[in-house]
CSV table of C-alpha atoms and ligand atoms in Angstrom, one decimal:
chain,number,residue,atom,x,y,z
A,463,MET,CA,3.4,-27.8,-3.4
A,464,VAL,CA,2.6,-24.4,-2.0
A,465,SER,CA,5.1,-21.8,-3.1
A,466,ARG,CA,7.7,-20.6,-0.6
A,467,VAL,CA,7.0,-17.7,1.7
A,468,ILE,CA,8.9,-14.5,1.0
A,469,PRO,CA,8.8,-12.1,3.9
A,470,VAL,CA,7.4,-8.7,3.2
A,471,GLU,CA,9.0,-5.4,4.1
A,472,PRO,CA,8.7,-4.0,7.6
A,473,PHE,CA,5.3,-2.4,8.0
A,474,ASP,CA,2.9,-0.5,10.3
A,475,LEU,CA,-0.7,-1.6,9.6
A,476,VAL,CA,-3.4,0.5,11.3
A,477,ILE,CA,-6.8,-1.2,11.5
A,478,PHE,CA,-9.5,1.4,11.9
A,479,GLY,CA,-12.4,-0.6,13.3
A,480,GLY,CA,-9.8,-2.7,15.1
A,481,THR,CA,-12.4,-4.1,17.5
A,482,GLY,CA,-15.0,-4.9,14.8
A,483,ASP,CA,-16.2,-8.2,13.4
A,484,LEU,CA,-14.0,-8.2,10.3
A,485,ALA,CA,-10.9,-7.4,12.3
A,486,ARG,CA,-11.7,-10.2,14.8
A,487,ARG,CA,-12.8,-12.8,12.3
A,488,LYS,CA,-10.6,-12.2,9.3
A,489,ILE,CA,-8.0,-9.6,9.4
A,490,LEU,CA,-6.2,-10.5,12.6
A,491,PRO,CA,-6.5,-14.3,12.3
A,492,GLY,CA,-5.2,-13.9,8.7
A,493,LEU,CA,-2.2,-11.9,9.9
A,494,PHE,CA,-1.6,-14.4,12.6
A,495,ARG,CA,-1.4,-17.2,10.0
A,496,ARG,CA,1.1,-15.1,8.0
A,497,PHE,CA,3.1,-14.6,11.1
A,498,ILE,CA,3.2,-18.4,11.8
A,499,ALA,CA,4.1,-19.0,8.1
A,500,GLY,CA,7.1,-16.6,8.6
A,501,GLN,CA,6.0,-13.9,6.2
A,502,MET,CA,5.8,-11.1,8.7
A,503,PRO,CA,9.0,-9.3,9.5
A,504,GLN,CA,10.0,-9.2,13.2
A,505,ASP,CA,9.4,-5.5,13.6
A,506,ALA,CA,6.0,-5.4,11.9
A,507,GLN,CA,3.6,-3.4,13.9
A,508,ILE,CA,-0.2,-3.8,13.9
A,509,ILE,CA,-2.2,-1.1,15.5
A,510,GLY,CA,-5.9,-1.5,16.3
A,511,ALA,CA,-7.7,1.8,16.3
A,512,ALA,CA,-11.3,2.2,17.5
A,513,ARG,CA,-13.5,4.1,19.9
A,514,ALA,CA,-13.3,1.6,22.8
A,515,GLU,CA,-11.0,2.7,25.6
A,516,TYR,CA,-8.5,-0.2,25.6
A,517,ASP,CA,-4.9,0.0,26.6
A,518,ALA,CA,-2.4,-2.1,24.5
A,519,ASP,CA,-2.6,-5.0,26.9
A,520,GLY,CA,-6.4,-5.0,27.1
A,521,TYR,CA,-6.5,-5.0,23.3
A,522,ARG,CA,-4.0,-7.9,23.1
A,523,GLN,CA,-6.2,-10.0,25.4
A,524,PHE,CA,-9.3,-9.1,23.4
A,525,ILE,CA,-7.6,-10.2,20.2
A,526,LYS,CA,-6.2,-13.3,21.8
A,527,GLN,CA,-9.7,-14.5,22.3
A,528,SER,CA,-10.5,-13.9,18.6
A,529,LEU,CA,-7.4,-15.8,17.6
A,530,PHE,CA,-8.6,-18.8,19.6
A,531,GLU,CA,-12.1,-18.5,18.1
A,532,PHE,CA,-11.2,-17.8,14.5
A,533,GLY,CA,-7.5,-18.4,14.1
A,534,PRO,CA,-5.5,-21.6,13.5
A,535,LYS,CA,-5.8,-24.3,16.2
A,536,ASP,CA,-3.1,-25.9,18.4
A,537,VAL,CA,-0.6,-23.0,18.2
A,538,PRO,CA,1.9,-23.1,21.0
A,539,ASN,CA,1.3,-20.3,23.5
A,540,ASP,CA,4.7,-18.6,23.0
A,541,VAL,CA,4.0,-18.2,19.3
A,542,THR,CA,0.6,-16.6,20.0
A,543,GLU,CA,2.3,-14.3,22.6
A,544,ALA,CA,5.0,-13.4,20.1
A,545,PHE,CA,2.4,-12.3,17.6
A,546,LEU,CA,0.4,-10.4,20.2
A,547,SER,CA,3.5,-8.5,21.3
A,548,GLY,CA,3.5,-6.9,17.9
A,549,LEU,CA,0.0,-5.5,18.5
A,550,ASP,CA,-0.7,-2.0,19.8
A,551,TYR,CA,-3.9,0.0,20.2
A,552,VAL,CA,-5.1,3.6,20.0
A,553,ALA,CA,-8.5,4.8,21.2
A,554,ILE,CA,-9.4,7.2,18.5
A,555,ASP,CA,-12.2,9.6,17.5
A,556,ALA,CA,-12.7,9.4,13.7
A,557,LYS,CA,-14.5,12.7,13.7
A,558,GLY,CA,-12.5,14.6,16.3
A,559,THR,CA,-8.9,15.0,17.4
A,560,ASN,CA,-8.7,12.4,20.2
A,561,GLY,CA,-6.1,9.8,19.6
A,562,TRP,CA,-4.6,11.2,16.4
A,563,PRO,CA,-1.4,12.6,18.0
A,564,ASP,CA,-0.9,9.2,19.8
A,565,LEU,CA,-1.2,7.4,16.5
A,566,ALA,CA,1.2,9.8,14.8
A,567,ALA,CA,3.7,9.1,17.6
A,568,LYS,CA,3.5,5.4,17.1
A,569,MET,CA,4.3,5.3,13.3
A,570,ARG,CA,7.9,4.2,12.5
A,571,ASP,CA,10.2,5.7,10.0
A,572,GLY,CA,11.2,3.5,7.1
A,573,HIS,CA,8.1,1.2,7.5
A,574,VAL,CA,5.5,0.7,4.8
A,575,ARG,CA,2.3,2.4,6.2
A,576,ALA,CA,-1.0,0.8,5.5
A,577,PHE,CA,-4.4,1.9,6.8
A,578,TYR,CA,-7.3,-0.5,6.8
A,579,PHE,CA,-10.7,1.3,6.8
A,580,SER,CA,-12.8,-1.5,8.4
A,581,VAL,CA,-15.5,1.0,9.2
A,582,ALA,CA,-18.7,2.4,7.8
A,583,PRO,CA,-18.0,4.2,4.4
A,584,ALA,CA,-19.5,7.4,6.0
A,585,LEU,CA,-16.2,7.7,8.0
A,586,PHE,CA,-13.8,7.2,5.0
A,587,GLY,CA,-13.6,10.9,4.4
A,588,ASP,CA,-13.0,11.8,8.1
A,589,LEU,CA,-10.2,9.2,8.4
A,590,ALA,CA,-8.6,10.2,5.1
A,591,GLU,CA,-8.6,13.8,6.0
A,592,ARG,CA,-7.1,13.2,9.5
A,593,LEU,CA,-4.4,10.9,8.3
A,594,HIS,CA,-3.2,13.9,6.3
A,595,SER,CA,-3.8,16.7,8.7
A,596,HIS,CA,-1.8,14.8,11.4
A,597,ASP,CA,1.0,14.0,8.9
A,598,ILE,CA,0.4,10.2,9.4
A,599,ALA,CA,-0.1,9.3,5.7
A,600,LEU,CA,2.9,9.6,3.4
A,601,PRO,CA,2.9,9.8,-0.4
A,602,ASP,CA,3.5,6.0,-0.6
A,603,SER,CA,1.1,5.0,2.2
A,604,ARG,CA,-1.8,2.7,1.3
A,605,ILE,CA,-5.4,2.6,2.4
A,606,VAL,CA,-7.5,-0.5,2.2
A,607,VAL,CA,-11.3,-0.2,1.8
A,608,GLU,CA,-13.9,-2.9,2.1
A,609,LYS,CA,-17.0,-3.6,0.1
A,610,PRO,CA,-19.7,-2.5,-0.1
A,611,PHE,CA,-18.1,0.3,-2.0
A,612,GLY,CA,-21.2,2.4,-2.3
A,613,HIS,CA,-24.8,1.5,-2.7
A,614,ASP,CA,-25.2,2.6,-6.3
A,615,LEU,CA,-23.3,4.5,-9.0
A,616,LYS,CA,-23.9,7.9,-7.4
A,617,SER,CA,-22.6,6.9,-3.9
A,618,ALA,CA,-19.6,5.0,-5.4
A,619,ARG,CA,-18.7,8.1,-7.4
A,620,SER,CA,-18.9,10.2,-4.3
A,621,LEU,CA,-16.8,7.8,-2.3
A,622,ASN,CA,-14.2,7.7,-5.0
A,623,ALA,CA,-14.2,11.5,-5.1
A,624,THR,CA,-13.8,11.7,-1.3
A,625,LEU,CA,-10.9,9.3,-1.2
A,626,ALA,CA,-9.3,11.0,-4.2
A,627,GLN,CA,-9.1,14.3,-2.3
A,628,HIS,CA,-6.4,12.7,-0.1
A,629,PHE,CA,-5.0,9.6,-1.9
A,630,SER,CA,-4.1,8.8,-5.4
A,631,GLU,CA,-5.5,5.8,-7.2
A,632,ASP,CA,-2.3,3.8,-6.7
A,633,GLN,CA,-2.6,4.2,-3.0
A,634,ILE,CA,-6.2,2.9,-2.8
A,635,TYR,CA,-6.8,-0.9,-2.4
A,636,ARG,CA,-10.5,-1.8,-2.8
A,637,ILE,CA,-11.0,-5.3,-1.6
A,638,ASP,CA,-13.2,-7.9,-3.2
A,639,HIS,CA,-12.1,-11.0,-1.2
A,640,TYR,CA,-13.1,-13.3,-4.1
A,641,LEU,CA,-10.1,-12.0,-6.0
A,642,GLY,CA,-7.9,-13.3,-3.1
A,643,LYS,CA,-9.2,-16.8,-3.4
A,644,GLU,CA,-6.7,-19.3,-4.7
A,645,THR,CA,-8.9,-20.8,-7.4
A,646,VAL,CA,-10.1,-17.5,-8.6
A,647,GLN,CA,-6.5,-16.6,-9.4
A,648,ASN,CA,-6.1,-20.0,-10.9
A,649,LEU,CA,-8.7,-19.0,-13.5
A,650,MET,CA,-6.1,-16.7,-14.9
A,651,ALA,CA,-3.4,-19.3,-14.7
A,652,VAL,CA,-5.6,-21.9,-16.5
A,653,ARG,CA,-6.6,-19.5,-19.2
A,654,PHE,CA,-3.4,-17.8,-19.9
A,655,GLY,CA,-0.8,-20.4,-18.9
A,656,ASN,CA,-2.1,-23.1,-21.2
A,657,MET,CA,-2.3,-23.2,-25.0
A,658,LEU,CA,-5.2,-25.7,-24.8
A,659,PHE,CA,-8.1,-23.5,-23.9
A,660,GLU,CA,-7.6,-20.1,-25.4
A,661,PRO,CA,-8.1,-21.0,-29.1
A,662,LEU,CA,-11.5,-22.4,-28.2
A,663,TRP,CA,-12.4,-19.6,-25.7
A,664,ASN,CA,-15.0,-17.8,-27.7
A,665,ALA,CA,-18.6,-17.8,-29.1
A,666,LEU,CA,-17.7,-20.1,-31.9
A,667,TYR,CA,-17.0,-23.0,-29.5
A,668,ILE,CA,-18.6,-22.1,-26.3
A,669,ASP,CA,-22.4,-22.6,-26.0
A,670,HIS,CA,-22.8,-20.8,-22.7
A,671,VAL,CA,-21.1,-20.1,-19.3
A,672,GLN,CA,-22.9,-20.5,-16.0
A,673,ILE,CA,-21.6,-19.0,-12.8
A,674,THR,CA,-23.0,-20.2,-9.5
A,675,VAL,CA,-22.2,-19.0,-6.0
A,676,ALA,CA,-24.6,-21.0,-3.7
A,677,GLU,CA,-24.5,-20.6,0.1
A,678,THR,CA,-26.2,-22.6,2.9
A,679,VAL,CA,-26.0,-19.7,5.4
A,680,GLY,CA,-28.9,-17.3,5.8
A,681,VAL,CA,-28.7,-13.7,6.7
A,682,ASP,CA,-28.9,-14.4,10.5
A,683,GLY,CA,-27.2,-11.7,12.5
A,684,ARG,CA,-26.6,-9.4,9.5
A,685,GLY,CA,-30.3,-8.7,8.7
A,686,GLY,CA,-29.8,-4.9,9.2
A,687,TYR,CA,-27.1,-4.6,6.6
A,688,TYR,CA,-28.4,-7.3,4.3
A,689,ASP,CA,-31.9,-6.0,4.0
A,690,THR,CA,-30.7,-2.7,2.6
A,691,SER,CA,-28.5,-4.6,0.2
A,692,GLY,CA,-29.8,-7.9,-1.2
A,693,ALA,CA,-28.1,-10.4,-3.3
A,694,MET,CA,-27.6,-8.1,-6.3
A,695,ARG,CA,-25.6,-5.5,-4.3
A,696,ASP,CA,-24.0,-8.0,-1.9
A,697,MET,CA,-22.8,-10.6,-4.3
A,698,VAL,CA,-23.5,-9.9,-8.0
A,699,GLN,CA,-22.2,-6.4,-8.3
A,700,ASN,CA,-18.8,-7.5,-7.0
A,701,HIS,CA,-18.0,-11.1,-6.5
A,702,LEU,CA,-19.9,-12.6,-9.5
A,703,MET,CA,-19.0,-9.7,-11.7
A,704,GLN,CA,-15.3,-10.3,-10.9
A,705,LEU,CA,-15.6,-14.0,-11.8
A,706,LEU,CA,-17.4,-13.1,-15.1
A,707,CYS,CA,-14.6,-10.6,-15.9
A,708,LEU,CA,-11.8,-13.2,-15.3
A,709,ILE,CA,-13.6,-15.7,-17.5
A,710,ALA,CA,-14.4,-13.3,-20.3
A,711,MET,CA,-11.6,-10.8,-20.5
A,712,GLU,CA,-9.0,-10.6,-23.3
A,713,PRO,CA,-5.5,-11.8,-22.3
A,714,PRO,CA,-3.8,-8.8,-20.7
A,715,ALA,CA,-0.3,-8.1,-22.1
A,716,LYS,CA,1.2,-8.7,-18.7
A,717,PHE,CA,0.1,-9.7,-15.2
A,718,ASP,CA,0.3,-6.2,-13.8
A,719,PRO,CA,-2.4,-4.2,-12.1
A,720,ASP,CA,-3.5,-1.8,-14.8
A,721,ALA,CA,-3.1,-4.3,-17.7
A,722,VAL,CA,-5.4,-6.8,-15.9
A,723,ARG,CA,-7.9,-4.1,-14.7
A,724,ASP,CA,-8.1,-2.5,-18.1
A,725,GLU,CA,-9.2,-5.8,-19.6
A,726,LYS,CA,-11.8,-6.4,-16.8
A,727,LEU,CA,-13.2,-2.9,-17.3
A,728,LYS,CA,-13.7,-3.6,-21.0
A,729,VAL,CA,-15.8,-6.6,-20.2
A,730,ILE,CA,-18.0,-4.8,-17.7
A,731,ARG,CA,-18.5,-2.0,-20.2
A,732,ALA,CA,-19.5,-4.5,-22.9
A,733,LEU,CA,-22.2,-6.1,-20.8
A,734,ASP,CA,-25.6,-5.8,-22.2
A,735,PRO,CA,-28.4,-4.4,-20.0
A,736,VAL,CA,-30.3,-7.3,-18.5
A,737,SER,CA,-33.9,-7.6,-19.8
A,738,PRO,CA,-36.5,-8.0,-17.0
A,739,HIS,CA,-37.4,-11.3,-18.8
A,740,HIS,CA,-33.9,-12.6,-18.0
A,741,LEU,CA,-34.0,-11.8,-14.3
A,742,VAL,CA,-35.2,-13.8,-11.4
A,743,ARG,CA,-35.1,-12.8,-7.7
A,744,GLY,CA,-36.1,-14.9,-4.8
A,745,GLN,CA,-36.4,-14.9,-1.0
A,746,TYR,CA,-36.0,-18.0,1.1
A,747,GLY,CA,-38.8,-19.4,3.1
A,748,ALA,CA,-38.7,-21.2,6.5
A,749,SER,CA,-37.4,-24.8,6.9
A,750,SER,CA,-37.9,-27.2,9.8
A,751,ASP,CA,-34.7,-25.9,11.5
A,752,HIS,CA,-34.5,-22.3,10.3
A,753,PRO,CA,-37.0,-19.3,10.1
A,754,ASP,CA,-37.6,-17.5,6.8
A,755,TYR,CA,-35.7,-14.5,5.5
A,756,ARG,CA,-38.1,-12.0,7.0
A,757,ALA,CA,-37.5,-13.3,10.5
A,758,HIS,CA,-34.0,-11.9,10.3
A,759,VAL,CA,-34.9,-8.4,9.2
A,760,GLU,CA,-36.9,-5.6,10.8
A,761,ASN,CA,-39.3,-5.2,7.9
A,762,ARG,CA,-41.6,-8.2,8.0
A,763,ARG,CA,-42.8,-7.3,4.5
A,764,SER,CA,-39.3,-6.9,3.1
A,765,ARG,CA,-39.0,-7.3,-0.6
A,766,THR,CA,-35.2,-7.7,-0.5
A,767,GLU,CA,-33.9,-10.7,-2.5
A,768,SER,CA,-31.7,-13.4,-1.1
A,769,TYR,CA,-31.4,-15.0,-4.5
A,770,VAL,CA,-30.7,-13.7,-8.0
A,771,ALA,CA,-30.4,-15.5,-11.3
A,772,LEU,CA,-29.9,-13.7,-14.6
A,773,LYS,CA,-28.8,-14.1,-18.2
A,774,THR,CA,-26.6,-11.5,-19.8
A,775,HIS,CA,-24.5,-11.1,-23.0
A,776,ILE,CA,-21.2,-9.5,-23.6
A,777,SER,CA,-21.4,-7.5,-26.8
A,778,ASN,CA,-18.0,-7.9,-28.3
A,779,TRP,CA,-16.4,-10.0,-31.1
A,780,ARG,CA,-15.3,-12.8,-28.7
A,781,TRP,CA,-18.6,-13.4,-27.0
A,782,ALA,CA,-21.5,-12.2,-29.2
A,783,GLY,CA,-24.1,-15.0,-29.1
A,784,THR,CA,-22.8,-16.8,-26.0
A,785,PRO,CA,-25.1,-16.2,-23.0
A,786,PHE,CA,-23.7,-15.9,-19.5
A,787,TYR,CA,-26.0,-17.2,-16.7
A,788,LEU,CA,-25.3,-16.0,-13.2
A,789,ARG,CA,-27.0,-17.2,-10.0
A,790,THR,CA,-26.3,-16.7,-6.3
A,791,GLY,CA,-28.4,-17.3,-3.2
A,792,LYS,CA,-28.5,-18.0,0.5
A,793,ARG,CA,-30.0,-21.0,2.3
A,794,LEU,CA,-29.5,-23.2,-0.7
A,795,ARG,CA,-28.9,-26.9,-0.8
A,796,ALA,CA,-25.1,-26.8,-0.5
A,797,ARG,CA,-22.2,-24.4,-0.3
A,798,SER,CA,-21.0,-24.6,-3.8
A,799,SER,CA,-19.3,-22.1,-6.1
A,800,GLU,CA,-18.3,-23.0,-9.6
A,801,ILE,CA,-18.0,-21.7,-13.1
A,802,ALA,CA,-19.1,-24.0,-15.9
A,803,VAL,CA,-17.9,-23.3,-19.4
A,804,VAL,CA,-20.1,-25.4,-21.6
A,805,PHE,CA,-18.9,-26.1,-25.1
A,806,LYS,CA,-21.1,-26.6,-28.2
A,807,GLU,CA,-22.0,-29.9,-29.6
A,808,THR,CA,-19.9,-31.3,-32.4
A,809,PRO,CA,-21.1,-30.0,-35.8
A,810,HIS,CA,-22.1,-33.4,-36.9
A,811,SER,CA,-22.4,-36.7,-35.1
A,812,ILE,CA,-21.0,-39.6,-37.0
A,813,PHE,CA,-22.6,-41.9,-34.4
A,814,GLY,CA,-26.1,-41.0,-35.4
A,815,PRO,CA,-29.0,-39.6,-33.4
A,816,GLU,CA,-29.1,-42.6,-31.0
A,817,ALA,CA,-25.7,-41.5,-29.6
A,818,GLY,CA,-27.5,-38.6,-28.0
A,819,SER,CA,-26.2,-35.1,-27.6
A,820,HIS,CA,-23.0,-34.4,-25.8
A,821,ARG,CA,-21.2,-31.3,-24.8
A,822,ASN,CA,-17.8,-30.9,-23.2
A,823,ALA,CA,-17.7,-28.7,-20.1
A,824,LEU,CA,-14.9,-27.2,-18.2
A,825,ILE,CA,-15.9,-26.9,-14.6
A,826,ILE,CA,-13.9,-24.6,-12.3
A,827,ARG,CA,-14.8,-25.4,-8.7
A,828,LEU,CA,-14.0,-22.5,-6.5
A,829,GLN,CA,-15.2,-23.9,-3.2
A,830,PRO,CA,-15.3,-26.4,-1.6
A,831,ASP,CA,-13.0,-29.1,-3.1
A,832,GLU,CA,-11.2,-26.6,-5.3
A,833,GLY,CA,-10.3,-28.0,-8.6
A,834,ILE,CA,-11.0,-28.3,-12.3
A,835,THR,CA,-13.0,-30.9,-14.1
A,836,MET,CA,-13.3,-31.5,-17.9
A,837,ASP,CA,-16.3,-33.4,-19.0
A,838,VAL,CA,-15.2,-35.5,-22.0
A,839,THR,CA,-17.4,-37.8,-24.2
A,840,ILE,CA,-16.1,-41.4,-24.5
A,841,LYS,CA,-17.4,-44.7,-25.6
A,842,GLU,CA,-19.3,-46.5,-22.9
A,843,PRO,CA,-17.2,-49.5,-22.1
A,844,GLY,CA,-18.4,-53.0,-23.1
A,845,PRO,CA,-19.8,-54.7,-26.2
A,846,GLY,CA,-23.1,-53.8,-27.9
A,847,GLY,CA,-22.3,-50.9,-30.2
A,848,MET,CA,-21.2,-47.4,-30.0
A,849,ARG,CA,-22.9,-45.8,-27.0
A,850,LEU,CA,-21.4,-42.5,-25.7
A,851,ILE,CA,-21.1,-41.3,-22.2
A,852,ASP,CA,-19.7,-38.1,-20.6
A,853,VAL,CA,-17.0,-38.7,-17.9
A,854,PRO,CA,-15.1,-36.1,-15.9
A,855,LEU,CA,-11.4,-35.8,-16.2
A,856,ASP,CA,-10.9,-34.7,-12.6
A,857,MET,CA,-8.2,-32.6,-11.2
A,858,THR,CA,-9.0,-31.9,-7.6
A,859,PHE,CA,-6.2,-29.6,-6.4
A,860,ALA,CA,-6.0,-31.2,-2.9
A,861,GLU,CA,-5.3,-34.6,-4.5
A,862,ALA,CA,-3.2,-33.4,-7.4
A,863,LEU,CA,-1.0,-31.1,-5.4
A,864,GLY,CA,-0.5,-33.1,-2.3
A,865,PRO,CA,-1.4,-32.5,1.4
A,866,GLU,CA,0.4,-29.2,1.6
A,867,VAL,CA,-2.3,-27.6,-0.5
A,868,GLY,CA,-4.4,-27.5,2.6
A,869,GLU,CA,-2.1,-24.7,3.8
A,870,VAL,CA,-2.9,-22.2,1.1
A,871,PRO,CA,-3.6,-18.8,2.6
A,872,ASP,CA,-7.1,-17.6,2.7
A,873,ALA,CA,-8.2,-14.6,0.7
A,874,TYR,CA,-7.6,-12.0,3.4
A,875,GLU,CA,-4.1,-13.2,4.2
A,876,ARG,CA,-3.0,-13.0,0.6
A,877,LEU,CA,-4.7,-9.6,0.0
A,878,ILE,CA,-3.2,-7.9,3.0
A,879,MET,CA,0.3,-9.1,2.1
A,880,ASP,CA,-0.3,-7.7,-1.4
A,881,VAL,CA,-1.1,-4.4,0.1
A,882,ILE,CA,2.2,-4.4,2.0
A,883,ARG,CA,4.0,-5.4,-1.2
A,884,GLY,CA,2.2,-2.6,-3.1
A,885,ASN,CA,0.6,-4.9,-5.7
A,886,GLN,CA,-2.8,-3.8,-6.8
A,887,THR,CA,-3.5,-6.5,-9.3
A,888,LEU,CA,-6.1,-8.3,-7.1
A,889,PHE,CA,-7.9,-5.1,-6.1
A,890,MET,CA,-10.6,-3.2,-7.8
A,891,ARG,CA,-9.9,0.1,-9.5
A,892,GLY,CA,-12.3,3.0,-9.0
A,893,ASP,CA,-13.5,3.0,-12.6
A,894,GLU,CA,-14.2,-0.7,-12.4
A,895,VAL,CA,-16.4,-0.4,-9.4
A,896,GLU,CA,-18.3,2.5,-11.0
A,897,ALA,CA,-18.8,0.5,-14.2
A,898,ALA,CA,-20.1,-2.4,-12.2
A,899,TRP,CA,-22.7,-0.2,-10.5
A,900,ALA,CA,-23.6,1.4,-13.8
A,901,TRP,CA,-24.6,-2.1,-15.0
A,902,THR,CA,-26.4,-3.1,-11.8
A,903,ASP,CA,-28.3,0.1,-11.0
A,904,PRO,CA,-30.9,-0.2,-13.8
A,905,ILE,CA,-31.7,-3.8,-12.6
A,906,ILE,CA,-32.2,-2.7,-9.0
A,907,ASN,CA,-34.1,0.4,-10.1
A,908,HIS,CA,-36.4,-1.7,-12.2
A,909,TRP,CA,-37.3,-3.9,-9.2
A,910,GLY,CA,-38.0,-0.8,-7.1
A,911,GLU,CA,-40.1,1.0,-9.8
A,912,THR,CA,-42.2,-2.1,-10.5
A,913,LYS,CA,-42.4,-3.0,-6.7
A,914,ASP,CA,-41.2,-6.4,-7.7
A,915,VAL,CA,-41.8,-9.1,-5.1
A,916,PRO,CA,-39.2,-11.8,-4.9
A,917,LYS,CA,-40.3,-15.3,-5.6
A,918,PRO,CA,-40.3,-17.5,-2.5
A,919,TYR,CA,-38.1,-20.5,-2.6
A,920,ASP,CA,-37.5,-23.5,-0.3
A,921,ALA,CA,-34.7,-23.3,2.2
A,922,GLY,CA,-32.3,-26.2,1.4
A,923,GLY,CA,-33.4,-26.3,-2.3
A,924,SER,CA,-31.9,-24.9,-5.4
A,925,GLY,CA,-33.7,-21.6,-5.8
A,926,PRO,CA,-37.0,-20.5,-7.3
A,927,GLU,CA,-38.7,-22.5,-10.1
A,928,ASP,CA,-38.4,-19.4,-12.4
A,929,ALA,CA,-34.6,-19.7,-12.3
A,930,LEU,CA,-34.9,-23.2,-13.7
A,931,MET,CA,-37.2,-21.9,-16.4
A,932,LEU,CA,-34.7,-19.2,-17.3
A,933,MET,CA,-32.4,-21.9,-18.6
A,934,HIS,CA,-35.1,-24.3,-19.6
A,935,ARG,CA,-36.6,-21.8,-22.1
A,936,ASP,CA,-33.2,-21.7,-23.8
A,937,ASP,CA,-33.1,-25.5,-23.9
A,938,ARG,CA,-30.3,-25.5,-21.3
A,939,LYS,CA,-30.0,-26.6,-17.7
A,940,TRP,CA,-28.3,-25.4,-14.6
A,941,ARG,CA,-25.8,-27.8,-13.1
A,942,GLU,CA,-26.9,-29.4,-9.9
A,943,ILE,CA,-26.0,-27.5,-6.7
A,944,ARG,CA,-24.2,-30.1,-4.5
B,397,LIG,C1,-19.5,-11.5,1.4
B,397,LIG,C2,-21.0,-11.3,1.5
B,397,LIG,O1,-18.9,-10.5,0.6
B,397,LIG,O2,-19.3,-12.8,0.8
B,397,LIG,C3,-21.7,-12.4,2.2
B,397,LIG,O3,-21.3,-10.0,2.1
B,397,LIG,C4,-21.3,-13.7,1.7
B,397,LIG,O4,-23.1,-12.2,2.2
B,397,LIG,C5,-19.8,-13.9,1.6
B,397,LIG,O5,-21.8,-14.7,2.6
B,397,LIG,C6,-19.4,-15.1,0.8
B,397,LIG,O6,-18.0,-15.3,0.9
B,397,LIG,P1,-17.4,-16.8,0.8
B,397,LIG,O7,-15.9,-16.5,0.8
B,397,LIG,O8,-17.8,-17.5,2.0
B,397,LIG,O9,-17.9,-17.4,-0.4
């Protein structure tokens, strides 16, 4: 059963970059779903703000098209119109004065004020400054900022400093949409809501952890951004790092923003630097139906990686000796994200060497087919002695929780509602982002300094051969991407 919907307080949400891709594909369709679910109060006001000269009606028509394309299907027209009637628009100049008095006039007293900066980070400072100089932001207003939050530690520090001139940390919501995914939150529920796992959750019992985020998509259409970023900045520094934190952190005393983020920060700070021998980067080649990576970017000799695999350790009492293997890549065999917590073998096999080696594994599948599987060793049924096999105890959420589970909100819906509620638990704190860059920077710098060329890998495969070797050398194996 999906939990019941509790309407949020009346709010004014201003989306800077209101005509952009993120607004069209994610933010507005997400808000529309919350409207349909009954979570948005009647007098909620959503204001698109961008350079384009729309009037409110023109903007509503523009967004209507996006809702058809990216929103829920088969919604009665009157419901769509009711949602659109809560939309307004201001043509605004982020670096000038145009539009700001109009925006100020539209804000309503008594409403929560939230400002979504869905624009290039170079504009964050201008927006923040004008929200104050035009008396639009109040002491309890919130701003939402998207990744990439900086390009490296230096730029992330400077962005944090810019925002801090106008907003306090408890007003800043840095989005990592992986934290809004249902199963990612389930990680915390599984770990801290059950007695079963926590006593075994350490280096004494856990052989290794592998985290995989595999995608089938390439960088088509986003080559300009992606080529300056690469998989390390685009996925590892944020999404994979967050998954690693949730798996490895100590139990926070309570499920509240600072308690959770303090524990995540300790994990990041305890991460060992990654040795170049434990790093693999790749770039996808062409397949029969898709061109290679370089066809999507300007630089035909680009050395940007579309794949990363690495091994790292967390130097603390709980995890010393347990390696964490991370991999992510584009144009791989399947869209499949999962975390596998692989336990050690039993200390002694009473069944003798012929029973083979067996390890329990807890698999948390993030997408698709969200669920949890526990590989358990049992006797192979039938006569003929004691042969052991591993079988999965499977809890696919869609089956276990009934058909309504299909209705769970997507990451953006949940996160935007959390902004309105003023709950920062699923958002990154400034120091957390900086610590993640401090760990990632030396890796990226090493690649630059050594002019490292990513290994080519087959589109539709499971990544470069060297990534298989990374595990193989340790007598371990990646789980199949499927
Ligand atoms: C984004 C990255 O943050 O996450 C994209 O910029 C990536 O490159 C996407 O494709 C993956 O998100 P999801 O939710 O589809 O796993």
